[in-house]
């Protein structure tokens, strides 16, 4: 007796090797349900129809030959794609369910309902093709999904429509292009209890950073309502980033970034159950979809799933509006970064960019100049001009053929996990998503430059700018005794340097992070009542909305900004220098004018250490200290070293160290190291006294040259005389290294000189410097020069 084929199979009995039986998507759901539940991964229960059930459906309705005939007619050009697709789908929809299959589906459906004590339980009905989720991610999402299906007749109908969707026009053409035999692909239907995400939230997450491929960060997107809007890019979701290595420690909150998305719409169920988009309320738009503990919970799940599969993963999640339980509703391998060539590092720079036209979220790190082609709807795809910059509202799988022919992609809506972002990344194109109104601001045939080169913010600027590309091989880099580190200031681009073999960060200038992440003067946040400009007050109120207090805004934004710089090379040291704006620059921060004196010579004025213990800035410095304490404590980045700039005397150093200790940053406590900049001749002349007070020095050649030679570092007229290799300057450097080493203190170098001229590193190696810190673009060159100097010794 031959055994009758299994038509329906419960997810608890499916695992990832069952792709031939239930397709990639359902095999993955089954794998998680059957093996990851004990580890705390919740996937809504359900069942899948098998590939055999699909074939039995075709056979019992004698559809195979008819389908083959239509496909043959299409291949021979006797009918077009649209007609062939329509005919085949009609044939499938017109079939009858074989009694055994219908019975098997309904028996499982009733049993599923019983688990929640509900007849006609609402379910999600999803298609899973047996050749789906191949390396090419643009194949995903080809077939239909039906949400909130309730009742036996409706379920059978939805299953049939999933079957028909194996022959959507785009699925047929995709198989043709990829060379898949149509009759070798079967469709399995997954039926799962609905998560009430319509009243909750949902989104997508990746277990690595999608842009840089940094393996230690989870990226989560979240929106209100059902998840389809996030996947399609119809909504601008919240975005969160979490540092994975700290997730095992329940005391830490390693959330590297939280970006509030516009979330103007949400998908809910209509009265008759069909999904539909409605506008969100103001309160919903202003709130993060996920709490911090939910962000960490999801990130932990991402890590468990990634560990289980042994590779980076791309997942969908949903939160039930009633129970607030978080579910994973899909998991598949990440396909772009995990296949990227790790041997080279390409960086792009836009020369003389024109005025900024638009900003959005950058995808990738490339830049391109080209001509705009605006396509408002998929019907106009034929109008697309080959090789131009595709500007559109959102994209879906129908758009892939023109996306492949675009130079860059710019969209009004969508986050980093939207269809447009995923396909662009896969195609290696620069894309800027979620620009808001690109389709209105730009116009056809306009010349623009699209740049993702500056970090997370993508910029469209006017005109065709020249773009330079540098490509460095990371394969054969020398190993050096002198440590080479990075000078970093842009948190949004920090993660992309993870592949450079850096020994850490030698200089992270806090003032740059305040400028980009905080924008408000810390004293204005500590004393908003003293801000006289009503416009500044209004803007400060707007920016700090949703935070517990104004000082809390500063501490939160600054610590998170710095955390990305601290994360990419953890546990290597990251030296964060306390703020070193000049008074005129502090005054330019929002609300800053009321707190800063006018100075004729800000460069040698109220800057650096002298501010930190002064009544004029003490409260602002307290906030800087709190941000560092949070970064090292609550967030877990104990690799962060603090550095004091522009410290004129040892007595001043004592005062600053005392103020720091008051704010929880006591040198030596919890491993805290404190460095001092060596950038004033007094730092060299009294090196021993400074060395006794600090863990090390970092030489700032910009100020040290300025103050040794008496040349304004910003003067064009004197630029030729401003030489860091002047004997007087070299004497200063050599002397401080010698004096510091006598008492066992370390000396690094973080001025601009070796970044501008990599051969300068050879002087420093000759003097016995311990570390040299340079900008990322010159890192490889400097490393080579250091190696050369070391072997010449
Ligand atoms: C320097 O002075 O060399 C230095 C690194 O500090 P800044 O350029 O920020 O003054
Ligand atoms: Mg300096």
mmCIF file of N, CA and C in Angstrom, residues 188 202 232 254 278 284 287 545 563 653 747 758 780 792:
data_model
loop_
_atom_site.group_PDB
_atom_site.id
_atom_site.type_symbol
_atom_site.label_atom_id
_atom_site.label_comp_id
_atom_site.label_asym_id
_atom_site.label_seq_id
_atom_site.Cartn_x
_atom_site.Cartn_y
_atom_site.Cartn_z
ATOM 1 N N UNK A 188 3.708 26.610 -0.923
ATOM 2 C CA UNK A 188 3.192 26.158 0.369
ATOM 3 C C UNK A 188 2.524 27.356 1.027
ATOM 4 N N UNK A 202 4.777 46.897 14.814
ATOM 5 C CA UNK A 202 5.522 45.831 14.145
ATOM 6 C C UNK A 202 6.647 46.439 13.327
ATOM 7 N N UNK A 232 7.214 47.616 2.908
ATOM 8 C CA UNK A 232 7.048 48.285 1.615
ATOM 9 C C UNK A 232 7.699 49.656 1.577
ATOM 10 N N UNK A 254 22.526 49.009 26.312
ATOM 11 C CA UNK A 254 23.416 49.427 25.213
ATOM 12 C C UNK A 254 22.673 49.819 23.929
ATOM 13 N N UNK A 278 -4.693 54.090 7.940
ATOM 14 C CA UNK A 278 -5.338 55.286 8.498
ATOM 15 C C UNK A 278 -4.239 56.217 9.021
ATOM 16 N N UNK A 284 0.848 59.457 18.671
ATOM 17 C CA UNK A 284 1.542 58.285 18.116
ATOM 18 C C UNK A 284 2.788 58.691 17.335
ATOM 19 N N UNK A 287 5.665 59.545 19.742
ATOM 20 C CA UNK A 287 6.151 58.518 20.678
ATOM 21 C C UNK A 287 6.960 57.460 19.955
ATOM 22 N N UNK A 545 11.352 67.915 23.532
ATOM 23 C CA UNK A 545 10.040 67.314 23.801
ATOM 24 C C UNK A 545 10.192 65.803 23.981
ATOM 25 N N UNK A 563 28.395 56.733 21.954
ATOM 26 C CA UNK A 563 28.402 55.263 22.092
ATOM 27 C C UNK A 563 28.712 54.573 20.769
ATOM 28 N N UNK A 653 44.790 71.528 36.350
ATOM 29 C CA UNK A 653 44.479 70.101 36.222
ATOM 30 C C UNK A 653 43.859 69.576 37.513
ATOM 31 N N UNK A 747 52.461 58.459 25.672
ATOM 32 C CA UNK A 747 52.240 59.640 24.832
ATOM 33 C C UNK A 747 51.701 59.226 23.462
ATOM 34 N N UNK A 758 51.327 61.590 5.545
ATOM 35 C CA UNK A 758 51.609 60.324 6.230
ATOM 36 C C UNK A 758 53.093 60.109 6.542
ATOM 37 N N UNK A 780 45.478 53.840 6.365
ATOM 38 C CA UNK A 780 46.298 52.787 5.765
ATOM 39 C C UNK A 780 47.679 53.326 5.379
ATOM 40 N N UNK A 792 63.203 50.678 9.596
ATOM 41 C CA UNK A 792 64.426 51.441 9.330
ATOM 42 C C UNK A 792 65.241 51.645 10.598
#
